mmCIF file with all atom_site columns, C-alpha atoms in Angstrom:
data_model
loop_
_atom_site.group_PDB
_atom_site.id
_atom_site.type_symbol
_atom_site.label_atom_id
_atom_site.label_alt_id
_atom_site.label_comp_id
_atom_site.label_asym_id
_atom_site.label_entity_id
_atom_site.label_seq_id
_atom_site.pdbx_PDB_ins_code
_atom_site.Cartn_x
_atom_site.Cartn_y
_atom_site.Cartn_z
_atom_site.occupancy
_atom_site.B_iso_or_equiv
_atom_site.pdbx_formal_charge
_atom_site.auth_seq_id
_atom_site.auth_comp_id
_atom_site.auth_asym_id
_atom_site.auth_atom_id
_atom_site.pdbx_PDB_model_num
ATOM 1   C CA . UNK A 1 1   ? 101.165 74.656  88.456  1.00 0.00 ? 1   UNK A CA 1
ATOM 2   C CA . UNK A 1 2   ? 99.606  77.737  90.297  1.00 0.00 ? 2   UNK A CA 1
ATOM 3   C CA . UNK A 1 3   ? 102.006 80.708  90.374  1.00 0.00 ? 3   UNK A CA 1
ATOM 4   C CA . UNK A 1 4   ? 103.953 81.919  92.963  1.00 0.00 ? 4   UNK A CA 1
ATOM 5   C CA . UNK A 1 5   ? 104.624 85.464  92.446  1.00 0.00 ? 5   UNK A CA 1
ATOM 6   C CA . UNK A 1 6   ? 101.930 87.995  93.725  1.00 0.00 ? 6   UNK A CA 1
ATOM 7   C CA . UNK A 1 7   ? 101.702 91.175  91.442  1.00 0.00 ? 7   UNK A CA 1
ATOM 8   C CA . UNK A 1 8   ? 102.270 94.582  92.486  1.00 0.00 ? 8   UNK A CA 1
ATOM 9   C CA . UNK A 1 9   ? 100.339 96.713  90.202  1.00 0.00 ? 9   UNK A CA 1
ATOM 10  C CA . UNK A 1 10  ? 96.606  95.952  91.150  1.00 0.00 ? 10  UNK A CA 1
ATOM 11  C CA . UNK A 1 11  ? 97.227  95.689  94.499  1.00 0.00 ? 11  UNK A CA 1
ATOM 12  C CA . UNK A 1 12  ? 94.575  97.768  96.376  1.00 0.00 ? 12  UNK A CA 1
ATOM 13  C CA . UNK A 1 13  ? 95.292  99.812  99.562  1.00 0.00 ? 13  UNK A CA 1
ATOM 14  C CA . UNK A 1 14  ? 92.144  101.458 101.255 1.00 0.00 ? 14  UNK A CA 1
ATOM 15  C CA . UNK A 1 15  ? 92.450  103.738 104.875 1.00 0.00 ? 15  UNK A CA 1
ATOM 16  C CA . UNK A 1 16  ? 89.135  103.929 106.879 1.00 0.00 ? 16  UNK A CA 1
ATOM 17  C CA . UNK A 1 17  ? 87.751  107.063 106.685 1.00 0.00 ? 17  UNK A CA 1
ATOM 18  C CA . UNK A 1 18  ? 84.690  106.456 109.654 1.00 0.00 ? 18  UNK A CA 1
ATOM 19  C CA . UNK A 1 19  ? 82.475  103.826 110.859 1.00 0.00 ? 19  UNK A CA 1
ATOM 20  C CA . UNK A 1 20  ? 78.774  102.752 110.356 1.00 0.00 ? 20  UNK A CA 1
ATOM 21  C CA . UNK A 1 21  ? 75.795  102.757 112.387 1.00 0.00 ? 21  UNK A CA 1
ATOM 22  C CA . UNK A 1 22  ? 76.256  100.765 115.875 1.00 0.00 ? 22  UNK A CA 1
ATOM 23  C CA . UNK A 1 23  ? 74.646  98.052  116.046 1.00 0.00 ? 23  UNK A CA 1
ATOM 24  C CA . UNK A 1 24  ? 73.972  95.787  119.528 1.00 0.00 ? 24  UNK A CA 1
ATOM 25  C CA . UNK A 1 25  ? 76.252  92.581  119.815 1.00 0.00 ? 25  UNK A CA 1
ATOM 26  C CA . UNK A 1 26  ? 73.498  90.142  122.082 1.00 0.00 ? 26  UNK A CA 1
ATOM 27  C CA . UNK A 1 27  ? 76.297  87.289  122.303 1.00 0.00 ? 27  UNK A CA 1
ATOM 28  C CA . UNK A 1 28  ? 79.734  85.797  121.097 1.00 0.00 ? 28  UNK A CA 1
ATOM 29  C CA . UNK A 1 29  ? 81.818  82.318  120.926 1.00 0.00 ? 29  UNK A CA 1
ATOM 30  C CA . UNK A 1 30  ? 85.405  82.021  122.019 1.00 0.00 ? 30  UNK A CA 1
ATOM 31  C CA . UNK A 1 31  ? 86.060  78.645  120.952 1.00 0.00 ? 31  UNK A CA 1
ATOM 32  C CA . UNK A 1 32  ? 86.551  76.756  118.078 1.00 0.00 ? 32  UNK A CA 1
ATOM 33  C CA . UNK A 1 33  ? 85.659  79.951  116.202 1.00 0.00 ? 33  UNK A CA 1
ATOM 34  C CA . UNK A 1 34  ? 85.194  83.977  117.135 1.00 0.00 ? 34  UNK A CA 1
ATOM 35  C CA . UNK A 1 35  ? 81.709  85.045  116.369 1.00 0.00 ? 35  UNK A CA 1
ATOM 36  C CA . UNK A 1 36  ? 79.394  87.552  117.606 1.00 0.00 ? 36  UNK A CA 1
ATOM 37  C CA . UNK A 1 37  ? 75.733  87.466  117.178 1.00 0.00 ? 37  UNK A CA 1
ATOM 38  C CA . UNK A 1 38  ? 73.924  90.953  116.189 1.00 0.00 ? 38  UNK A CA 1
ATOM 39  C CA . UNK A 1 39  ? 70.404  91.678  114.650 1.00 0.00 ? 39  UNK A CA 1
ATOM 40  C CA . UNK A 1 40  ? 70.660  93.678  111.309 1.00 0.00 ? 40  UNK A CA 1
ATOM 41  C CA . UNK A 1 41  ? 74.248  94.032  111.515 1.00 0.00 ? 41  UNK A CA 1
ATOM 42  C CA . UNK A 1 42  ? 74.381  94.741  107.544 1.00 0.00 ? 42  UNK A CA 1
ATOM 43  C CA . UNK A 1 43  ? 78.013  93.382  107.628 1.00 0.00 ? 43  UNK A CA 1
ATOM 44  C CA . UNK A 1 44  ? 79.694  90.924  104.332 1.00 0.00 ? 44  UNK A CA 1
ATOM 45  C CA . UNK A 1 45  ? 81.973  89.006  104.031 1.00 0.00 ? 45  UNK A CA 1
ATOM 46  C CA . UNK A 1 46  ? 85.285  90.708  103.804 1.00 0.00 ? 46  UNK A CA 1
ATOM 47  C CA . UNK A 1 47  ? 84.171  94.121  105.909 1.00 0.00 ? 47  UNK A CA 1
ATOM 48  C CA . UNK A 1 48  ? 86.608  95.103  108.655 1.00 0.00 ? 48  UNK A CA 1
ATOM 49  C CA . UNK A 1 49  ? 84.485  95.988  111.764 1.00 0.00 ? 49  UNK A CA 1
ATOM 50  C CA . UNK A 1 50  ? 84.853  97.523  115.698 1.00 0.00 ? 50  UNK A CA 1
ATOM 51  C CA . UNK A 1 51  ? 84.100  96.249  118.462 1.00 0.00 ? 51  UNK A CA 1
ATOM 52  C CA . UNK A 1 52  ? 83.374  97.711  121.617 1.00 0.00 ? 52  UNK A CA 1
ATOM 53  C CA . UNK A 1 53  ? 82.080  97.237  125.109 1.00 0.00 ? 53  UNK A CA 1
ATOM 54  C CA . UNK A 1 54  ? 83.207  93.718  125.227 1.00 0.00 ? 54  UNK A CA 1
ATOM 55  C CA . UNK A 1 55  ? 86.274  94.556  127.399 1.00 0.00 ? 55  UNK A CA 1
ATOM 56  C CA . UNK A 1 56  ? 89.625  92.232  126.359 1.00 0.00 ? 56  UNK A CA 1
ATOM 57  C CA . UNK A 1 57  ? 88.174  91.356  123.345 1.00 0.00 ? 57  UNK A CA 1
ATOM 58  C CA . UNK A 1 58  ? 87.338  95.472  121.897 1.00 0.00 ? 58  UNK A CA 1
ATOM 59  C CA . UNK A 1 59  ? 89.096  95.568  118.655 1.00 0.00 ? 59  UNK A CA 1
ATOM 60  C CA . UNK A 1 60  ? 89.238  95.673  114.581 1.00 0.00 ? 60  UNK A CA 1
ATOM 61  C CA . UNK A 1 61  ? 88.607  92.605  113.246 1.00 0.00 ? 61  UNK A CA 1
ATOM 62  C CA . UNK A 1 62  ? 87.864  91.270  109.328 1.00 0.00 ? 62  UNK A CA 1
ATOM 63  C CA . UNK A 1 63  ? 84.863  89.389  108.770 1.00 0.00 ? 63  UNK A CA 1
ATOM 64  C CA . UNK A 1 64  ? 85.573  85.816  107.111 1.00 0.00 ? 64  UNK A CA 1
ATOM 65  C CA . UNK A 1 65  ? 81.727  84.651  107.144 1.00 0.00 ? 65  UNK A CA 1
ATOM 66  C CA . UNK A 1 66  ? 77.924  85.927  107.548 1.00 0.00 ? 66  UNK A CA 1
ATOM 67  C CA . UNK A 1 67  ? 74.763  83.810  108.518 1.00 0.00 ? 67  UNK A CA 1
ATOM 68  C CA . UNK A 1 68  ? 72.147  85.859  109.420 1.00 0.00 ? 68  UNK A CA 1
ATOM 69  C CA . UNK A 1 69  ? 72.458  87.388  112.555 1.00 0.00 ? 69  UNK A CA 1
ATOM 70  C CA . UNK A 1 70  ? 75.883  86.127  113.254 1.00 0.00 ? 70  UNK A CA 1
ATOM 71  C CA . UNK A 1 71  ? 78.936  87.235  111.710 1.00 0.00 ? 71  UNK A CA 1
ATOM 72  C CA . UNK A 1 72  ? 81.979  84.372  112.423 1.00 0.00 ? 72  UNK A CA 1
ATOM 73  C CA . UNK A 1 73  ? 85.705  86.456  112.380 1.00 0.00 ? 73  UNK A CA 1
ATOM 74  C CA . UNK A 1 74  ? 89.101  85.497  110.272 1.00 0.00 ? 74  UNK A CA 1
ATOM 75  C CA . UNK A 1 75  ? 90.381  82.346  110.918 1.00 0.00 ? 75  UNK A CA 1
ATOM 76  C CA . UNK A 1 76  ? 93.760  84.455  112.772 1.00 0.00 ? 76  UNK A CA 1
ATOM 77  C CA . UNK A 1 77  ? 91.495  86.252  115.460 1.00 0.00 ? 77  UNK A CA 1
ATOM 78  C CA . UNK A 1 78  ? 91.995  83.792  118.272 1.00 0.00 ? 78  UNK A CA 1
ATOM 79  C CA . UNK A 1 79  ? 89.640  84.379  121.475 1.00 0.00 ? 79  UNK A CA 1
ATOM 80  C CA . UNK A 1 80  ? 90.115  80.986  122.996 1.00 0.00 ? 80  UNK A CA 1
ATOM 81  C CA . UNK A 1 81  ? 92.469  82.285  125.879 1.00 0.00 ? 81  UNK A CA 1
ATOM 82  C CA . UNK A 1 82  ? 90.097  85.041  126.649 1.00 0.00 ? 82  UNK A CA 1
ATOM 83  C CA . UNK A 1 83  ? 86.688  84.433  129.142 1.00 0.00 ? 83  UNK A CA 1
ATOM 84  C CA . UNK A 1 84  ? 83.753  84.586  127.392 1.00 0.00 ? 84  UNK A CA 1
ATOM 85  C CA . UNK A 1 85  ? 81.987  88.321  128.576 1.00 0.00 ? 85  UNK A CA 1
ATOM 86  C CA . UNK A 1 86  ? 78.809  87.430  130.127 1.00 0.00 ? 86  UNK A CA 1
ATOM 87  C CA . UNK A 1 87  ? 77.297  91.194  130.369 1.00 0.00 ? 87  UNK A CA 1
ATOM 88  C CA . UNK A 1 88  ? 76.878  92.199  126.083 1.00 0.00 ? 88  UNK A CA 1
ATOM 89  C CA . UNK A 1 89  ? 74.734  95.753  127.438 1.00 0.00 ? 89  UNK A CA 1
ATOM 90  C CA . UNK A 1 90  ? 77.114  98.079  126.188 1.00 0.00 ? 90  UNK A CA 1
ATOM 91  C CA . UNK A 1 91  ? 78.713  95.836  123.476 1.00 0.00 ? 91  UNK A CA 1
ATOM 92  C CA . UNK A 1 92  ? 78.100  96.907  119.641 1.00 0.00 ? 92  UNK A CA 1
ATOM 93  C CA . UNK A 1 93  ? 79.724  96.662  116.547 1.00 0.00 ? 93  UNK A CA 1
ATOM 94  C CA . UNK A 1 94  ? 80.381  99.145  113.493 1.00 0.00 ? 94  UNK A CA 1
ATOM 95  C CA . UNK A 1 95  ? 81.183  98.529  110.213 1.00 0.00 ? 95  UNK A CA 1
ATOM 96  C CA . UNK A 1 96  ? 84.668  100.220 108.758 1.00 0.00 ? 96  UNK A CA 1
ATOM 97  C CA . UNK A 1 97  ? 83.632  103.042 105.735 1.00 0.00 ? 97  UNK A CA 1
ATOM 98  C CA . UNK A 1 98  ? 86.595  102.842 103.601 1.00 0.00 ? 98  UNK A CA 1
ATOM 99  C CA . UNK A 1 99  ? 88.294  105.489 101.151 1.00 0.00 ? 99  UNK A CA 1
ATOM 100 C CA . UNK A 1 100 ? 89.128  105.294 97.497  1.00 0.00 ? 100 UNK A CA 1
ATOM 101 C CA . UNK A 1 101 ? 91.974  103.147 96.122  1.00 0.00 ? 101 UNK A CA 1
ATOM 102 C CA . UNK A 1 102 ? 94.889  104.698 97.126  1.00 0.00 ? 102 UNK A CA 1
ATOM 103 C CA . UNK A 1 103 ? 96.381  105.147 93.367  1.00 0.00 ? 103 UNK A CA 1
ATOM 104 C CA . UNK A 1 104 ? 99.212  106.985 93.780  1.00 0.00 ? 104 UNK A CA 1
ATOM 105 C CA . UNK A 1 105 ? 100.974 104.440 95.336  1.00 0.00 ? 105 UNK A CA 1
ATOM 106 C CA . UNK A 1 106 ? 104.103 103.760 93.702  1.00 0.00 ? 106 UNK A CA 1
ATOM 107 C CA . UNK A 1 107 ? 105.915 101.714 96.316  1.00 0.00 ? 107 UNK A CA 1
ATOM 108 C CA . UNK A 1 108 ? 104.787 99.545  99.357  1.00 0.00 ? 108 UNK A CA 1
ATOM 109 C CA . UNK A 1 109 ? 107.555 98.289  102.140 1.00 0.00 ? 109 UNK A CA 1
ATOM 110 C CA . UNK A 1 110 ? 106.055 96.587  105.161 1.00 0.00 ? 110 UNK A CA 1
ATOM 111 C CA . UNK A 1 111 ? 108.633 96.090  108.119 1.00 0.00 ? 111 UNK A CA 1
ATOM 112 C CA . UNK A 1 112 ? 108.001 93.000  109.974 1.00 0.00 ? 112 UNK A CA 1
ATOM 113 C CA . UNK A 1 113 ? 106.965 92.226  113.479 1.00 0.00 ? 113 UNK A CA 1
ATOM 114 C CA . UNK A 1 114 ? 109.846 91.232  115.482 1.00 0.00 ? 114 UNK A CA 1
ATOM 115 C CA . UNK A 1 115 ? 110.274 88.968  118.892 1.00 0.00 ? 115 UNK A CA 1
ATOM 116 C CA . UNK A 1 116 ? 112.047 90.784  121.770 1.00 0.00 ? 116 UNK A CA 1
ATOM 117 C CA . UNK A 1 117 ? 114.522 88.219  123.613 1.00 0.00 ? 117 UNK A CA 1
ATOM 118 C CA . UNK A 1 118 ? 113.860 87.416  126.940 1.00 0.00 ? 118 UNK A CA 1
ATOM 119 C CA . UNK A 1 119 ? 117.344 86.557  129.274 1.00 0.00 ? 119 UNK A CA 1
ATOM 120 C CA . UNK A 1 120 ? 115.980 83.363  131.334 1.00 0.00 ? 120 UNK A CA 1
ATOM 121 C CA . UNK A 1 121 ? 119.973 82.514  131.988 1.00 0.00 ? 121 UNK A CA 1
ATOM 122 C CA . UNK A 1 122 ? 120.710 80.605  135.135 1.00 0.00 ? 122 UNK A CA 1
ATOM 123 C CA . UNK A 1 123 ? 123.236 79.539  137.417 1.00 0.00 ? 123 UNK A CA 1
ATOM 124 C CA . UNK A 1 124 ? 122.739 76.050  135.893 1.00 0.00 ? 124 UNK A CA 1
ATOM 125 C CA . UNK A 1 125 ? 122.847 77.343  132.001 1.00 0.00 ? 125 UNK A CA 1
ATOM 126 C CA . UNK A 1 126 ? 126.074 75.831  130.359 1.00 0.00 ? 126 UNK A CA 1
ATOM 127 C CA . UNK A 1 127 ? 125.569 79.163  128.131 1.00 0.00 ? 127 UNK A CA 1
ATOM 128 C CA . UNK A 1 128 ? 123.061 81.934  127.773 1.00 0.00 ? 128 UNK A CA 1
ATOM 129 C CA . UNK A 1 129 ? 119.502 80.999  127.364 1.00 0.00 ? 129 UNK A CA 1
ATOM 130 C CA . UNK A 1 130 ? 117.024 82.794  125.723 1.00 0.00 ? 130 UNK A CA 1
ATOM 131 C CA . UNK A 1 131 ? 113.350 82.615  125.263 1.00 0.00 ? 131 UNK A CA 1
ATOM 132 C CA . UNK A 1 132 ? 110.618 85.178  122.702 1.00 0.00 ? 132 UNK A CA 1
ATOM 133 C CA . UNK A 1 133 ? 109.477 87.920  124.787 1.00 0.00 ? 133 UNK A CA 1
ATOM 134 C CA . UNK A 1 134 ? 107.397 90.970  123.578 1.00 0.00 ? 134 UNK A CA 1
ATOM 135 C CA . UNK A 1 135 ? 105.974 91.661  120.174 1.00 0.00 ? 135 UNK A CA 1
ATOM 136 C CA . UNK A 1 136 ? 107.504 94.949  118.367 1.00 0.00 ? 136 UNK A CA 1
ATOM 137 C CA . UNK A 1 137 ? 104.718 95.761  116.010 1.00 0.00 ? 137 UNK A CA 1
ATOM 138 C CA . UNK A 1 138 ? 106.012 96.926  112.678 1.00 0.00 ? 138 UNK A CA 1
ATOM 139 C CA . UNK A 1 139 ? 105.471 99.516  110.195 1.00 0.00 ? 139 UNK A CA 1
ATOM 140 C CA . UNK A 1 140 ? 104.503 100.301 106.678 1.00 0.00 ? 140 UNK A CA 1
ATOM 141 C CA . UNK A 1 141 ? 105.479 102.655 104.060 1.00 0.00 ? 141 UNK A CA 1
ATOM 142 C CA . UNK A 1 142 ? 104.414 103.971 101.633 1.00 0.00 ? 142 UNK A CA 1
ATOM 143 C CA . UNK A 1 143 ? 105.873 105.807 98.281  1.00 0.00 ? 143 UNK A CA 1
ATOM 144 C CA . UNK A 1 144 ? 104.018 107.948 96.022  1.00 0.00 ? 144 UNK A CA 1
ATOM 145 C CA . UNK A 1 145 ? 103.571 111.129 93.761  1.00 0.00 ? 145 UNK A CA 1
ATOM 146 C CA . UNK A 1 146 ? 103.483 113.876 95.821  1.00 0.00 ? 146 UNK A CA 1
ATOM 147 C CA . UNK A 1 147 ? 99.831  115.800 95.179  1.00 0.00 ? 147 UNK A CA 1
ATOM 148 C CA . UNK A 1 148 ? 99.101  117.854 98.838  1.00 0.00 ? 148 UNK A CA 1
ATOM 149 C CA . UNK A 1 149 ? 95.583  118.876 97.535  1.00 0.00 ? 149 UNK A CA 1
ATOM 150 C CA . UNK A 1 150 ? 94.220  115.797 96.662  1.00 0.00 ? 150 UNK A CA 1
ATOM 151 C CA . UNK A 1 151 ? 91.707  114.310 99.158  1.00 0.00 ? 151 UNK A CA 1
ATOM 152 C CA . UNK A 1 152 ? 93.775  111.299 100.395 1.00 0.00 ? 152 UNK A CA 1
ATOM 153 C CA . UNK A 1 153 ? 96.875  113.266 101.169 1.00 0.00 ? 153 UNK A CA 1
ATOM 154 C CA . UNK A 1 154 ? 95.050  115.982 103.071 1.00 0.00 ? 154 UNK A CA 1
ATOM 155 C CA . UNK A 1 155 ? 93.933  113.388 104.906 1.00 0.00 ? 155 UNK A CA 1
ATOM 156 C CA . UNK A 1 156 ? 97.049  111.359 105.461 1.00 0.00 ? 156 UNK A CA 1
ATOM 157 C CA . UNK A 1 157 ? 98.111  115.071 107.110 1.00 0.00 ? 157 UNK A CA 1
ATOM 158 C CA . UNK A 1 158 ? 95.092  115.529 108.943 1.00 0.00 ? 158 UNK A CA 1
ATOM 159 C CA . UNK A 1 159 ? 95.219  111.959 110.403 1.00 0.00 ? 159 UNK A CA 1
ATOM 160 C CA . UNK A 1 160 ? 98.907  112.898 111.559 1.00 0.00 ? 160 UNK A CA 1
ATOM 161 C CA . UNK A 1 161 ? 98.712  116.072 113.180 1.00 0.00 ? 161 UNK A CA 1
ATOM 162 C CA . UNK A 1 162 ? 95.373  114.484 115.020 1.00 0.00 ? 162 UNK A CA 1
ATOM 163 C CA . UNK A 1 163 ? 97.706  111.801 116.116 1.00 0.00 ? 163 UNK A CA 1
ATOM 164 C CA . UNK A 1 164 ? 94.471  109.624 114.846 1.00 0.00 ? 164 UNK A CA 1
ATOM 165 C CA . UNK A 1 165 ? 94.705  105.588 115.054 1.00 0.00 ? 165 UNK A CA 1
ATOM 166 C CA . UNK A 1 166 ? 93.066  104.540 111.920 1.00 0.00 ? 166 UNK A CA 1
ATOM 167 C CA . UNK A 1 167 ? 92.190  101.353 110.004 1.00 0.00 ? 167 UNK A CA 1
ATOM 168 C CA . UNK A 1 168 ? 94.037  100.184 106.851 1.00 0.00 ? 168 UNK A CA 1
ATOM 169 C CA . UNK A 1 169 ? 93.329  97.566  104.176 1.00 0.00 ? 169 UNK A CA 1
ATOM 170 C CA . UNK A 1 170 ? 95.822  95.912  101.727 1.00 0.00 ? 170 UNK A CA 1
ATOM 171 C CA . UNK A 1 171 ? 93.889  93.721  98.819  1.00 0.00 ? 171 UNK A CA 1
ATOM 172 C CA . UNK A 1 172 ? 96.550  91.318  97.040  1.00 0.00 ? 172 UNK A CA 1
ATOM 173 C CA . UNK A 1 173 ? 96.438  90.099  93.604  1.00 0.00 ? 173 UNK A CA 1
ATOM 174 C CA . UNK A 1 174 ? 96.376  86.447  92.782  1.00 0.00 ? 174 UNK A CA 1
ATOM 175 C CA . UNK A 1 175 ? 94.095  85.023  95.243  1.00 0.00 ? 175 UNK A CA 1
ATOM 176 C CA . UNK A 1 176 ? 96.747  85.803  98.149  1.00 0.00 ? 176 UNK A CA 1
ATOM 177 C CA . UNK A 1 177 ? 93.508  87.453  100.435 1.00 0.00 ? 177 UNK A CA 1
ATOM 178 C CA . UNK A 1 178 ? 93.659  90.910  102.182 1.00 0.00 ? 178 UNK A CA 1
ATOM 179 C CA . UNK A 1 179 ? 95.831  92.218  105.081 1.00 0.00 ? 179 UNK A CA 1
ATOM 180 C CA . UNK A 1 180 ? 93.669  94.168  107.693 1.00 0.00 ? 180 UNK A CA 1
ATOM 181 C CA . UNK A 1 181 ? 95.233  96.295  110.686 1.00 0.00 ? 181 UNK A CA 1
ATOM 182 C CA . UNK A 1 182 ? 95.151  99.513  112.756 1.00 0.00 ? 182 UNK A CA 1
ATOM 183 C CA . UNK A 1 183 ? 97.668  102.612 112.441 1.00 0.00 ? 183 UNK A CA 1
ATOM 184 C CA . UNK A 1 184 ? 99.024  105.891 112.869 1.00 0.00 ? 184 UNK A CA 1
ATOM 185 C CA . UNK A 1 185 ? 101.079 108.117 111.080 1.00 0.00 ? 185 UNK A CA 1
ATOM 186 C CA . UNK A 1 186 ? 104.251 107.767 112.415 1.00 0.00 ? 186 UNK A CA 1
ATOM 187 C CA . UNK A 1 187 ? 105.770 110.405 109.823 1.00 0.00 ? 187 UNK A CA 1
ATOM 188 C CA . UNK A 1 188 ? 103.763 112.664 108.039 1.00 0.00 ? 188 UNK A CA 1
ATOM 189 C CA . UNK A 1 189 ? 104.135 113.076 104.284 1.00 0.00 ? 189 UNK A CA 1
ATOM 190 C CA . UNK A 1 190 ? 107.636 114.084 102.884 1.00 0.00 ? 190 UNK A CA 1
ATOM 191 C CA . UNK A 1 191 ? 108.516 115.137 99.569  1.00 0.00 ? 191 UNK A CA 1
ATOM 192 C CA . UNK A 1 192 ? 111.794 115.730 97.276  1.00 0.00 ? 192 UNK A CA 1
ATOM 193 C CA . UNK A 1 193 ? 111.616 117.039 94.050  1.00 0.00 ? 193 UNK A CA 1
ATOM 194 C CA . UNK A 1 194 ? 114.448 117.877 91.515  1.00 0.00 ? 194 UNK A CA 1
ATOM 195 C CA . UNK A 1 195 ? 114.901 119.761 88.050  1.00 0.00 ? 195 UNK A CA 1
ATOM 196 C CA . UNK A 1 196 ? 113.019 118.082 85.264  1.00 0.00 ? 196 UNK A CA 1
ATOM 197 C CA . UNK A 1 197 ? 111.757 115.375 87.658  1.00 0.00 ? 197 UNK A CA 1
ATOM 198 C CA . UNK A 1 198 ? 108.351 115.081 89.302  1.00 0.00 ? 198 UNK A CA 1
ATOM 199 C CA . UNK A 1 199 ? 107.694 115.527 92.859  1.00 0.00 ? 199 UNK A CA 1
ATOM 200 C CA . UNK A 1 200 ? 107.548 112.554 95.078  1.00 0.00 ? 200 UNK A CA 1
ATOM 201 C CA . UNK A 1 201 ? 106.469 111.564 99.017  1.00 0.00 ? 201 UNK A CA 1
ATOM 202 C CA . UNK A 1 202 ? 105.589 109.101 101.497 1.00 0.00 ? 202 UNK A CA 1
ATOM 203 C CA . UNK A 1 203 ? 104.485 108.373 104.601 1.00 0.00 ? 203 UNK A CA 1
ATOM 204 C CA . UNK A 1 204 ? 105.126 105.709 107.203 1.00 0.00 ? 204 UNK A CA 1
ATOM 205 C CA . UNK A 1 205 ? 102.060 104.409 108.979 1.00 0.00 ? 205 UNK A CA 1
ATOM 206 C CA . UNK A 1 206 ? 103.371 102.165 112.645 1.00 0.00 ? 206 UNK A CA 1
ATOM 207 C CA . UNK A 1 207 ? 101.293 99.408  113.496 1.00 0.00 ? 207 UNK A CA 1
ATOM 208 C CA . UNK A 1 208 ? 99.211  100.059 116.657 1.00 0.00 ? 208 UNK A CA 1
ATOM 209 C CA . UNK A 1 209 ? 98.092  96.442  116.595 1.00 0.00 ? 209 UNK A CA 1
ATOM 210 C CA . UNK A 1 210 ? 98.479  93.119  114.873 1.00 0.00 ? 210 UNK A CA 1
ATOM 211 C CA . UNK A 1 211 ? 97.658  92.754  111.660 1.00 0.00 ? 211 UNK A CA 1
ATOM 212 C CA . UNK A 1 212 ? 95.248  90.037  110.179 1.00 0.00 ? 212 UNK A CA 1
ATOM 213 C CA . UNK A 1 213 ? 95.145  88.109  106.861 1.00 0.00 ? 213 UNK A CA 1
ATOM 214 C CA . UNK A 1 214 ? 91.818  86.849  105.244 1.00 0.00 ? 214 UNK A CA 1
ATOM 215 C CA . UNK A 1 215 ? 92.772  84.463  102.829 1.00 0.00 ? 215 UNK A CA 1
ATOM 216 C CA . UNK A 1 216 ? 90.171  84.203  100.026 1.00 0.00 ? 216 UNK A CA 1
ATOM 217 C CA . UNK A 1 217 ? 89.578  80.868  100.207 1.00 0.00 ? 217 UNK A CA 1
ATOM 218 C CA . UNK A 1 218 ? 88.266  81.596  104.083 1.00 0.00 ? 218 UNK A CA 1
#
């Protein structure tokens, strides 16, 4: 029987650092599956890419499949509510450049998305009724050894006091896929330090959208 327990230590974690060329989107499909169609996009399987100038559906999204000219979107990416656009003259696409492994991790805690509740009670209720309302993104943390100089926590700093919305990527062990959103740094690096101890920090990065898994076997 396959295991059930996902490893911590190998676990990759990756923040965008910029974007690729932009490259012209000429079409797209809303249903059964996301795609958009784009000569010499230069995209894989597994990239994390923008999208712009195609109004409600602008956005980071992974990539679960290529075939030539049109790259199809993670299974979770769900356009079949939204009107397919019909003008694609300002719509292009850019790959996500990502950073090194963020090593220094020594802790990850990811704070779920929650449902607001919505009061639809009535004169006719025999008790309060309820129904889900908003999404409350989430947030994630991170823990690690505190080292100010080194490039990825300047940048976690700069990325803060920018108040820049960035791209993130979590890789799991064991076959479990990756985990793909947008964030900001919702507070900047701390650190604590003691006698005969090492210094340590952390940041906490709040969701500015919703996240979305590529499972491996996509």
């Amino acid at each position: 029987m396959a295991t059930q327990t996902t490893p911590f230590q190998g676990t990759k974690f990756y923040i965008g650092t910029g974007l690729g060329a932009e490259k012209a989107i000429s079409d797209c499909t809303v249903t059964p599956n996301a795609t958009i169609t784009v000569s010499g996009h230069g995209a894989k399987t597994g990239d994390f890419i923008k999208i712009t100038g195609l109004g409600s559906l602008d956005g980071y999204y992974p990539v679960k499949a290529v075939a030539t000219d049109k790259l199809t979107l993670a299974d979770e990416v769900d356009w079949s509510t939204q009107d397919k656009p019909t003008d694609f003259t300002k719509a292009t696409v850019s790959v996500v450049t990502w950073s090194s492994n963020f090593c220094a991790i020594k802790n990850i805690e990811g704070d779920g998305d929650t449902l607001t509740e919505e009061d639809i009670t009535t004169m006719c209720s025999e008790g309060t009724e309820t129904e889900p309302g908003a999404i409350e993104l989430g947030s994630i943390k991170l823990t690690f050894f505190y080292a100010p100089a080194t490039t990825m926590q300047q940048d976690l700093r700069k990325k803060f006091f920018a108040k820049d919305t960035f791209p993130y990527m979590l890789v799991l062990k064991n076959n479990q896929g990756s985990l793909y959103g947008t964030g900001f740094i919702q507070t900047s690096p701390n650190f604590s330090g003691e006698v005969k101890g090492k210094f340590e920090s952390g940041v906490t990065i709040k969701k500015a959208k919703r996240d979305y898994l590529l499972a491996v076997n996509e």
